[in-house]
Coordinates of C-alpha atoms in Angstrom, one line a residue:
M1 CA -40.5 11.7 4.9
C2 CA -43.7 10.0 5.5
T3 CA -46.6 11.0 7.9
A4 CA -49.3 8.8 9.3
S5 CA -52.3 9.2 11.7
V6 CA -54.4 7.0 13.8
P7 CA -57.3 7.6 16.3
S8 CA -56.5 8.3 19.8
P9 CA -58.6 5.7 21.9
S10 CA -58.9 7.7 25.0
S11 CA -59.1 11.5 23.8
G12 CA -61.4 11.0 20.8
G13 CA -58.9 13.0 18.8
R14 CA -56.0 12.1 16.7
V15 CA -52.4 11.1 17.1
F16 CA -50.1 12.1 14.4
I17 CA -46.7 10.2 13.8
R18 CA -44.1 11.6 11.5
W19 CA -41.0 9.5 10.7
S20 CA -37.9 10.8 9.2
R21 CA -35.4 8.4 7.3
S22 CA -31.8 8.4 7.1
A23 CA -29.6 7.5 4.2
R24 CA -28.6 4.2 5.7
A25 CA -30.6 1.1 5.7
A26 CA -30.7 -1.9 8.3
V27 CA -28.1 -0.2 10.8
F28 CA -28.5 3.1 12.2
A29 CA -26.1 6.0 11.7
A30 CA -23.2 5.9 14.2
T31 CA -23.7 9.7 14.7
A32 CA -26.3 10.7 17.1
V33 CA -29.2 13.0 15.9
S34 CA -30.7 15.8 18.2
L35 CA -30.2 15.2 21.8
S36 CA -28.7 11.9 21.5
A37 CA -25.3 13.4 21.5
A38 CA -25.9 14.5 25.0
V39 CA -26.6 11.1 26.3
D40 CA -23.6 9.8 28.1
Q41 CA -23.0 6.1 27.1
P42 CA -21.6 4.0 29.9
S43 CA -17.9 3.2 29.6
G44 CA -16.6 -0.2 29.0
A45 CA -15.5 -0.3 32.7
A46 CA -18.9 0.5 33.9
I47 CA -20.5 -2.0 31.7
R48 CA -18.1 -4.7 33.2
Q49 CA -18.9 -3.6 36.6
D50 CA -22.6 -3.9 35.8
L51 CA -22.0 -7.4 34.4
R52 CA -20.3 -8.5 37.3
S53 CA -23.2 -7.3 39.6
F54 CA -25.5 -9.3 37.3
G55 CA -23.6 -12.4 38.5
N56 CA -25.1 -12.3 42.0
V57 CA -28.5 -12.0 43.3
A58 CA -27.7 -10.7 46.8
T59 CA -30.0 -7.9 48.3
V60 CA -29.5 -5.6 51.4
L61 CA -32.1 -3.2 52.9
H62 CA -30.8 -0.4 55.0
V63 CA -33.4 1.3 57.4
A64 CA -33.3 4.6 59.2
A65 CA -35.7 7.4 60.1
H66 CA -34.8 10.5 57.9
P67 CA -32.9 11.7 55.0
D68 CA -29.2 12.0 56.0
D69 CA -29.4 9.1 58.7
E70 CA -28.2 6.5 56.2
N71 CA -24.8 5.3 56.2
T72 CA -23.7 6.2 52.7
Q73 CA -20.2 4.3 52.9
L74 CA -22.1 1.0 53.6
I75 CA -24.5 1.6 50.8
T76 CA -21.6 2.7 48.5
Y77 CA -19.5 -0.5 49.3
L78 CA -22.3 -3.0 49.0
A79 CA -23.8 -1.4 45.9
R80 CA -20.6 -0.4 43.9
G81 CA -18.1 -2.6 45.5
R82 CA -19.9 -5.9 45.9
G83 CA -22.7 -5.2 43.2
Y84 CA -25.6 -6.0 45.6
R85 CA -29.1 -4.8 45.0
M86 CA -28.8 -2.2 47.8
G87 CA -31.7 -0.1 49.0
Y88 CA -32.3 2.6 51.8
L89 CA -35.7 2.8 53.5
S90 CA -36.0 6.3 55.0
V91 CA -39.3 6.0 57.2
T92 CA -39.8 9.7 56.8
R93 CA -39.1 12.3 54.1
G94 CA -37.7 14.8 56.6
D95 CA -40.6 17.3 56.3
G96 CA -40.1 18.3 59.9
G97 CA -36.5 19.2 60.0
Q98 CA -34.5 22.5 59.5
N99 CA -33.7 24.1 56.1
E100 CA -30.2 25.6 55.8
I101 CA -30.6 27.0 52.3
G102 CA -34.2 28.5 52.1
P103 CA -37.6 29.1 53.4
E104 CA -39.2 25.9 52.4
F105 CA -40.5 23.9 55.4
G106 CA -43.2 21.2 55.9
E107 CA -44.3 19.4 52.8
R108 CA -42.1 21.5 50.5
L109 CA -38.9 20.7 52.6
G110 CA -40.1 17.0 52.3
L111 CA -40.1 17.3 48.4
A112 CA -36.7 18.8 48.4
R113 CA -35.3 16.1 50.8
T114 CA -36.7 13.5 48.6
Q115 CA -34.9 14.8 45.6
E116 CA -31.7 15.2 47.6
L117 CA -32.0 11.3 48.7
L118 CA -32.5 10.4 44.9
A119 CA -29.3 12.5 44.0
A120 CA -27.4 10.7 46.7
R121 CA -28.7 7.1 45.5
N122 CA -27.7 8.2 42.0
L123 CA -24.0 8.6 43.2
D124 CA -23.6 5.6 45.6
G125 CA -25.7 3.2 43.5
G126 CA -28.4 2.5 46.0
R127 CA -32.3 2.5 45.6
Q128 CA -34.6 4.9 47.7
F129 CA -37.9 3.8 49.7
F130 CA -40.1 5.6 52.0
T131 CA -43.0 4.8 54.3
R132 CA -46.0 7.0 54.6
A133 CA -44.7 8.2 58.0
L134 CA -44.5 11.9 58.5
D135 CA -41.7 13.7 60.2
Y136 CA -43.6 16.0 62.4
G137 CA -40.6 17.5 64.3
Y138 CA -38.4 16.3 67.2
S139 CA -39.9 13.4 68.9
K140 CA -39.0 12.9 72.6
S141 CA -39.8 9.1 72.8
V142 CA -40.4 6.1 70.7
N143 CA -43.8 5.7 72.3
E144 CA -44.8 9.0 71.0
A145 CA -43.5 8.1 67.5
M146 CA -45.3 4.8 67.5
H147 CA -48.8 6.6 68.3
L148 CA -48.6 9.5 65.9
W149 CA -47.1 7.4 63.1
D150 CA -49.9 4.7 63.4
R151 CA -47.7 1.7 64.3
A152 CA -49.8 -0.8 62.3
Q153 CA -49.6 1.3 59.2
V154 CA -45.9 2.2 59.1
V155 CA -44.9 -1.4 59.9
G156 CA -47.3 -2.6 57.0
D157 CA -45.5 -0.1 54.6
T158 CA -42.1 -1.5 55.8
V159 CA -43.5 -5.0 55.1
R160 CA -44.5 -4.0 51.7
V161 CA -41.0 -2.7 50.8
I162 CA -39.5 -6.0 52.1
R163 CA -41.9 -8.1 50.1
R164 CA -41.3 -6.0 47.0
F165 CA -37.4 -5.7 47.3
R166 CA -36.8 -8.9 48.9
P167 CA -33.7 -8.3 50.9
D168 CA -31.5 -11.3 52.3
V169 CA -30.4 -9.0 55.0
I170 CA -31.8 -5.9 56.9
V171 CA -29.5 -3.4 58.6
T172 CA -31.0 -0.7 60.8
R173 CA -28.9 2.4 61.7
F174 CA -30.3 2.8 65.1
S175 CA -31.1 0.5 68.1
P176 CA -34.7 -0.6 68.8
K177 CA -34.0 0.0 72.5
P178 CA -35.0 3.5 73.8
S179 CA -32.0 5.8 74.5
G180 CA -31.3 9.4 74.5
T181 CA -31.7 9.7 70.7
H182 CA -34.6 11.1 68.5
G183 CA -37.9 9.2 69.2
H184 CA -38.1 8.6 65.3
H185 CA -34.5 7.1 65.2
T186 CA -35.5 4.4 67.7
G187 CA -38.9 4.0 66.2
S188 CA -37.4 3.3 62.6
A189 CA -35.5 0.4 64.3
V190 CA -38.6 -0.9 66.2
V191 CA -40.6 -0.7 62.8
A192 CA -38.0 -2.6 60.9
L193 CA -37.6 -5.3 63.6
E194 CA -41.3 -5.8 63.7
A195 CA -41.7 -6.0 59.8
F196 CA -38.7 -8.4 59.7
K197 CA -40.8 -10.8 61.8
L198 CA -44.1 -10.3 59.9
A199 CA -42.9 -10.1 56.3
G200 CA -42.6 -14.0 55.8
D201 CA -46.0 -14.5 57.5
P202 CA -48.8 -15.3 55.0
A203 CA -51.3 -14.0 57.6
A204 CA -49.9 -10.7 58.0
Y205 CA -51.2 -8.0 55.8
P206 CA -52.7 -10.2 53.3
E207 CA -54.2 -7.2 51.4
Q208 CA -50.8 -6.8 49.8
F209 CA -51.1 -10.2 48.0
A210 CA -53.7 -8.6 45.8
E211 CA -50.7 -6.4 44.5
G212 CA -48.8 -9.4 43.3
L213 CA -46.6 -9.5 46.4
T214 CA -45.8 -12.7 48.2
P215 CA -44.4 -13.3 51.7
W216 CA -40.6 -13.0 52.0
Q217 CA -38.6 -13.8 55.0
P218 CA -35.0 -12.2 55.2
K219 CA -32.2 -14.2 56.7
R220 CA -31.2 -11.8 59.5
I221 CA -31.8 -8.2 60.7
L222 CA -28.6 -6.3 62.1
M223 CA -28.1 -3.0 63.7
N224 CA -25.2 -0.9 62.3
S225 CA -23.4 -0.3 65.7
G226 CA -22.7 3.1 66.9
F227 CA -26.1 4.8 67.6
G228 CA -27.4 3.3 70.9
G229 CA -25.7 -0.1 70.8
S230 CA -24.4 -2.0 73.8
G231 CA -20.8 -2.0 72.8
E232 CA -20.7 -5.7 72.1
V233 CA -19.9 -6.6 68.4
D234 CA -21.4 -9.6 66.5
V235 CA -19.7 -8.9 63.1
K236 CA -17.0 -6.5 61.8
M237 CA -16.6 -5.8 58.1
D238 CA -14.4 -3.8 56.1
V239 CA -16.2 -1.4 53.7
G240 CA -13.0 0.4 52.5
G241 CA -11.6 0.2 49.0
M242 CA -11.6 1.8 45.5
D243 CA -14.3 1.9 42.9
P244 CA -12.8 0.4 39.7
V245 CA -15.0 2.5 37.4
L246 CA -14.5 5.9 38.9
N247 CA -10.9 5.2 40.2
E248 CA -12.1 6.8 43.4
S249 CA -12.3 5.5 46.9
F250 CA -15.8 4.3 48.3
A251 CA -15.2 6.9 51.2
A252 CA -15.0 9.7 48.8
I253 CA -18.0 8.6 46.9
A254 CA -19.9 8.2 50.0
T255 CA -18.9 11.8 51.0
R256 CA -20.3 13.2 47.8
S257 CA -23.4 11.2 48.3
R258 CA -23.9 12.7 51.7
A259 CA -23.2 16.2 50.5
Q260 CA -26.3 16.0 48.5
H261 CA -28.2 16.7 51.7
I262 CA -27.8 20.5 51.1
T263 CA -30.9 21.7 53.0
Q264 CA -29.3 20.1 55.9
G265 CA -26.0 22.0 55.5
F266 CA -24.0 19.0 54.2
G267 CA -23.3 20.7 50.7
N268 CA -19.6 21.7 52.0
F269 CA -18.8 18.0 52.8
A270 CA -18.2 16.9 49.2
G271 CA -14.4 17.5 49.4
R272 CA -13.8 15.8 52.8
G273 CA -13.8 12.1 51.6
G274 CA -10.7 10.0 51.8
S275 CA -8.9 9.2 48.4
T276 CA -6.7 6.3 49.6
G277 CA -9.4 3.6 49.8
G278 CA -7.9 2.3 53.0
P279 CA -9.7 -0.1 55.5
R280 CA -12.8 1.1 57.3
L281 CA -14.5 -1.2 59.7
E282 CA -18.2 -1.3 60.3
S283 CA -19.7 -2.9 63.3
F284 CA -23.0 -5.0 63.5
N285 CA -25.2 -6.3 66.1
L286 CA -27.8 -9.1 65.5
L287 CA -31.4 -8.2 66.3
A288 CA -33.1 -11.2 65.0
G289 CA -32.6 -14.1 62.6
A290 CA -29.7 -16.3 62.0
P291 CA -26.3 -15.3 63.6
A292 CA -23.5 -14.2 61.6
K293 CA -19.7 -14.1 62.5
D294 CA -17.6 -13.0 59.7
D295 CA -19.7 -11.1 57.3
I296 CA -23.3 -9.8 57.3
M297 CA -23.9 -12.3 54.4
D298 CA -22.7 -15.4 56.2
G299 CA -24.6 -18.5 55.3
I300 CA -26.5 -16.7 52.2
D301 CA -26.1 -18.1 48.8
T302 CA -25.7 -15.0 46.7
T303 CA -25.3 -16.8 43.3
W304 CA -27.8 -17.8 40.6
A305 CA -27.7 -21.4 41.8
R306 CA -30.3 -20.5 44.6
V307 CA -32.8 -19.4 41.9
P308 CA -35.1 -22.3 40.7
G309 CA -34.1 -23.0 37.1
G310 CA -31.2 -20.6 37.4
A311 CA -28.3 -23.2 37.6
E312 CA -27.2 -22.2 34.1
I313 CA -27.3 -18.5 34.5
G314 CA -24.4 -18.1 36.8
P315 CA -21.8 -20.0 34.6
L316 CA -23.0 -18.2 31.4
A317 CA -22.8 -14.8 33.4
A318 CA -19.3 -15.7 34.6
A319 CA -18.1 -16.6 31.0
A320 CA -19.6 -13.4 29.6
L321 CA -17.8 -11.4 32.3
A322 CA -14.5 -13.3 31.7
G323 CA -14.7 -12.7 28.0
F324 CA -15.8 -8.9 28.2
Q325 CA -13.6 -6.5 26.3
V326 CA -13.6 -3.1 27.9
A327 CA -12.4 -1.5 24.4
E328 CA -15.1 -3.4 22.5
P329 CA -18.2 -4.0 24.4
A330 CA -20.2 -5.1 21.3
A331 CA -18.1 -8.2 21.1
S332 CA -20.2 -9.6 24.2
V333 CA -23.5 -9.1 22.3
P334 CA -23.7 -12.8 21.3
A335 CA -22.8 -13.9 24.8
L336 CA -25.4 -11.4 26.4
L337 CA -28.1 -12.7 23.9
A338 CA -27.4 -16.4 24.9
L339 CA -27.6 -15.4 28.6
R340 CA -30.9 -13.4 27.8
A341 CA -32.4 -16.4 26.2
K342 CA -31.9 -18.6 29.3
L343 CA -33.1 -15.9 31.6
A344 CA -36.4 -15.5 29.6
A345 CA -37.1 -19.3 30.3
L346 CA -37.4 -18.4 34.0
S347 CA -40.8 -17.8 35.5
P348 CA -41.8 -14.2 35.8
G349 CA -43.0 -12.5 38.8
D350 CA -40.0 -12.8 41.2
P351 CA -39.0 -9.2 41.9
V352 CA -35.4 -10.0 42.1
I353 CA -35.5 -12.0 38.8
D354 CA -37.4 -9.2 37.0
D355 CA -34.9 -6.6 38.2
K356 CA -32.2 -8.9 36.7
R357 CA -34.0 -9.0 33.4
H358 CA -33.9 -5.2 33.2
Q359 CA -30.4 -5.1 34.4
L360 CA -29.4 -7.4 31.6
D361 CA -31.4 -5.4 29.0
R362 CA -29.4 -2.4 30.2
I363 CA -26.3 -4.0 29.7
L364 CA -27.1 -5.2 26.3
Q365 CA -28.3 -1.8 25.3
A366 CA -25.0 -0.3 26.5
C367 CA -22.9 -2.8 24.5
L368 CA -24.9 -2.2 21.4
G369 CA -24.4 1.6 22.0
L370 CA -28.0 2.0 21.5
S371 CA -29.3 5.4 22.5
V372 CA -33.0 6.3 22.8
V373 CA -33.9 9.8 23.8
T374 CA -37.5 11.3 23.7
T375 CA -38.0 15.2 24.1
A376 CA -41.1 16.9 24.8
S377 CA -42.2 20.1 23.1
A378 CA -42.8 21.8 26.5
A379 CA -42.0 20.9 30.0
E380 CA -45.6 21.6 31.1
V381 CA -48.9 20.6 29.5
E382 CA -52.5 21.2 30.4
P383 CA -55.3 18.5 30.0
G384 CA -56.8 19.0 26.6
E385 CA -53.7 20.4 25.0
K386 CA -51.5 19.0 22.1
L387 CA -48.2 17.6 22.9
T388 CA -45.5 16.7 20.6
L389 CA -42.8 14.0 21.5
T390 CA -39.8 13.4 19.6
T391 CA -37.9 10.1 19.9
T392 CA -34.3 9.9 18.4
V393 CA -32.4 6.7 18.2
S394 CA -28.9 6.0 17.4
V395 CA -26.6 2.9 17.5
S396 CA -22.8 3.1 17.8
S397 CA -21.9 -0.4 17.3
K398 CA -22.1 -2.4 13.9
I399 CA -24.5 -5.1 15.2
P400 CA -27.8 -4.9 13.1
V401 CA -30.6 -3.4 15.1
R402 CA -33.9 -2.8 13.8
W403 CA -36.7 -0.5 15.2
M404 CA -39.8 -2.6 15.1
S405 CA -42.6 -0.6 17.0
T406 CA -43.3 2.1 19.4
H407 CA -45.8 2.5 22.2
V408 CA -46.7 5.8 23.9
S409 CA -48.2 5.5 27.3
Y410 CA -50.0 8.4 28.8
P411 CA -52.8 8.7 31.6
G412 CA -56.0 7.0 30.4
G413 CA -54.6 5.5 27.2
G414 CA -51.8 4.7 25.0
L415 CA -50.9 4.2 21.3
S416 CA -49.0 1.6 19.4
V417 CA -47.5 1.9 16.0
D418 CA -45.6 -0.7 14.4
G419 CA -44.4 -2.1 10.8
F420 CA -41.8 0.7 10.3
E421 CA -39.0 0.9 8.0
S422 CA -35.6 -0.3 9.2
S423 CA -34.0 3.0 8.3
R424 CA -35.9 5.0 10.8
T425 CA -34.0 7.0 13.2
T426 CA -36.5 9.7 14.4
G427 CA -40.2 9.4 15.2
E428 CA -42.4 12.4 16.1
F429 CA -45.6 12.0 18.0
T430 CA -48.2 14.7 18.3
L431 CA -51.2 13.8 20.6
D432 CA -54.2 15.3 22.2
V433 CA -53.7 15.1 25.9
P434 CA -57.0 13.7 27.3
A435 CA -59.2 16.4 29.1
A436 CA -59.5 14.0 32.1
T437 CA -55.6 13.7 32.6
P438 CA -55.0 14.1 36.3
I439 CA -52.7 17.0 37.3
S440 CA -49.1 16.0 38.3
H441 CA -48.9 16.2 42.1
P442 CA -46.8 14.1 44.7
Y443 CA -48.8 11.0 45.3
W444 CA -48.4 11.3 49.0
L445 CA -49.7 14.9 49.1
R446 CA -52.8 14.2 47.1
E447 CA -54.9 13.7 50.3
E448 CA -55.0 15.6 53.7
P449 CA -52.6 13.7 56.3
T450 CA -53.2 12.7 59.8
A451 CA -50.9 14.2 62.4
G452 CA -48.3 11.5 61.7
M453 CA -49.1 9.6 58.4
F454 CA -49.7 10.6 54.8
R455 CA -52.7 9.0 53.2
V456 CA -52.2 7.4 49.9
A457 CA -55.2 5.9 48.0
D458 CA -53.3 3.8 45.4
A459 CA -51.6 1.2 47.5
K460 CA -49.1 0.2 44.8
L461 CA -47.4 3.6 45.0
I462 CA -46.7 3.2 48.7
G463 CA -42.9 2.9 49.3
Q464 CA -41.9 4.5 45.9
P465 CA -39.9 7.8 46.1
E466 CA -41.9 9.7 43.7
N467 CA -44.7 9.5 41.1
P468 CA -44.2 7.3 37.9
P469 CA -43.7 9.4 34.8
P470 CA -47.1 10.6 33.4
F471 CA -45.9 9.8 29.7
T472 CA -43.4 7.1 28.5
V473 CA -42.3 5.8 25.0
D474 CA -41.5 2.3 24.7
C475 CA -39.5 1.3 21.7
T476 CA -39.2 -2.4 20.5
F477 CA -36.0 -3.3 18.7
D478 CA -35.1 -6.5 16.8
V479 CA -31.5 -7.5 17.9
V480 CA -30.6 -11.0 16.0
D481 CA -34.0 -12.3 16.4
Q482 CA -34.5 -11.0 19.9
K483 CA -36.8 -8.3 20.9
L484 CA -35.3 -5.7 23.2
V485 CA -37.8 -3.0 24.8
V486 CA -36.2 0.3 25.6
I487 CA -38.3 2.7 27.7
S488 CA -37.6 6.3 27.6
E489 CA -39.3 9.3 29.7
P490 CA -39.9 12.3 27.8
L491 CA -37.8 15.3 29.0
A492 CA -38.1 19.0 28.0
P493 CA -34.7 20.6 26.9
T494 CA -33.3 23.0 29.2
K495 CA -29.8 24.5 28.8
P496 CA -27.2 22.9 26.6
G497 CA -25.3 20.3 28.5
K498 CA -28.0 20.2 31.2
P499 CA -30.2 17.3 31.9
G500 CA -33.8 17.7 30.5
R501 CA -36.8 18.7 32.7
R502 CA -39.4 16.1 33.6
L503 CA -42.7 16.7 31.8
V504 CA -45.6 17.5 34.2
V505 CA -49.2 18.1 33.6
I506 CA -50.4 21.4 35.2
S507 CA -53.7 23.0 36.0
P508 CA -55.1 25.6 33.6
V509 CA -55.8 28.0 36.6
S510 CA -54.2 28.1 40.1
L511 CA -55.3 30.0 43.3
R512 CA -53.1 31.2 46.1
F513 CA -54.0 33.3 49.1
A514 CA -52.3 36.7 49.0
S515 CA -51.4 36.4 52.7
G516 CA -50.6 33.2 54.6
V517 CA -52.4 34.5 57.8
A518 CA -55.8 36.1 58.4
L519 CA -57.2 37.1 61.6
F520 CA -61.1 37.0 62.2
A521 CA -63.3 38.3 65.0
P522 CA -66.1 35.9 66.0
K523 CA -69.1 36.1 63.8
A524 CA -67.5 38.8 61.6
A525 CA -67.3 38.8 57.8
K526 CA -63.9 39.8 56.1
T527 CA -62.7 40.1 52.6
I528 CA -59.8 37.8 51.8
E529 CA -57.7 38.2 48.5
V530 CA -57.1 35.2 46.3
E531 CA -54.6 35.5 43.6
V532 CA -55.7 33.8 40.3
T533 CA -52.9 32.7 37.8
A534 CA -53.7 31.4 34.5
A535 CA -51.1 29.0 32.9
R536 CA -52.0 30.2 29.3
A537 CA -52.8 33.5 27.9
G538 CA -56.6 34.0 27.4
A539 CA -57.7 31.4 29.8

C-alpha cells in the first residue's frame, strides 16, 4: 500500500490519496471490490439497443404544463422503440397541485414531483427539462397564466431548452387555442409555439449565445391530439410494440412510468399496462412548420449523413451493430474504438454530437465491463470538514485497461493525480472541504420567487431538472491507446442492495420557527420561539 499527499489549491489544507494494489497487473481483477458488485452491468441486449440508438441522430421534445401531463407511451415508444433522443419539458414543477400521500405542498411538493418525473424518465428513457414557471394553482385562463408567468421569461426558457437539446420535432400535449381546460395547459402550448418560431432567430434572446448556445430551428411543431383539438388529424402513428430488452410492451413500461406520480395518486396504476404490445394509434395536428403526412419525422434525415463530416459514422455504426454479439459484448471493442476515433474528428460544440460522444463512451464502458463506483464516508458534509471518497474499479472483460489518472472536482477547486501503477483497483481520497463551499439547495429555490416565476441567478442552470452534483470523480483509463474518461458521483451507502444516497453539503446550524403561524396586535411586541439545531455535536 502506498500513500501520497498533495496541497489542496482551494482550501489551503491537504488532500490525501491512498491506493491499494491487487495481485494482478495490467488487467483488473474480474471480481468487483467493495460496492462494485452492487452495480448492475447492462445486459448484452441493452447494449445492443443503445448501439442501435447511436446509429441515428433524431430528437423529439414533448411539451406540457405539469408533472403527469406527459404522454408516457409516446415518450417510451420514441425513446426505447426508435432510439431517439427524447425529452419532456414540463413548464412547471407541479408546486400548486394536490398531494395524495403526505402533507407537503408548495415548494416541497414541487421537489417531490421533480423526483417523480426523474423516476418516470428513468423507466421510459426520456430526459427531463423545466422552465422557471411556478405552478401557482388552478388557472382559469391562458391570459392569466401568461401574465403571472412573465411571458417573455418562460418563452425564453423554452427557447433555451430548444437550443440546448436541438429537437427536430416538438410535440405539445395541449392546444394553444383557449378551451375549457386549465390555463396552464393552454399556456404550455402557447409558449411552445412561440418558442418554436423564435429559437432559430439570431435576434431572439441573444444573451443565450454567451452560454455557448446557437440558434436552432426545429422542422415542425405538432399537437398530440385529444386535448382541445379540432377533431381533424394530420398524422396518425402507431406507438405500440414490445421492448426487446425488457420483453415488455411499451404500454406496460409507459404505465409503470406514469405510476411514478404517486403524489397525484397514480401509484396504483403500475399493474394496468397492456402486455401484448398491440397497436396503439396516436394522432397529431400541425401547429407550424413543414407539413407531415405519414409520420411526425416525415422529411427529416435521422441518419449521420446529415452531420457535417459524419458520412463515415453511419456505416461504421451499422457494421458495429451487425457484428455485435449479445453473449460476448467485449468482441465489439475494436469496432467501437474505430468508431470512436472517427467521432473524435468531428468538431465539438454541437449538443447532439456531444451527446453521441457520451453515449458511445457508455457503450464502450459497458462492453469492457468497466465498473467505476465512488462512495462517500458520509451522506452529509459541512463546509470545513474532512471528507473521504473511495473509488473502486473493476473490469470483467479480458481487454487491457489501465487506470491513468483521477480528477476530483468540488466547489471552488479540484485535484488531479496521475502516474499510477497499472495494478491499482481502489483509490481513497481524503480532502478538506473548503469553508466557502455553498450549501446544497435546489437552484430554483435559492432566491425569493415572484408570484409566477422562480428566480435563477446562474442562467446555465435554467432548464435543468436539479443541481449538478457538488463532488465528482473523473477517472481516465487507457484502452488500446485511447483515453476513456468515466465520471462518477460519490454516493453514501444506505441499506445493502439499495442505491446510494447523494452527497450534500449542509449548514452547521439550522433554524426553524416553532410555529408556522404568529398573530400580532398592531405596534405590540411578541416573543417568538425559534428552534436551533446543530448538525454536529458541540457546535
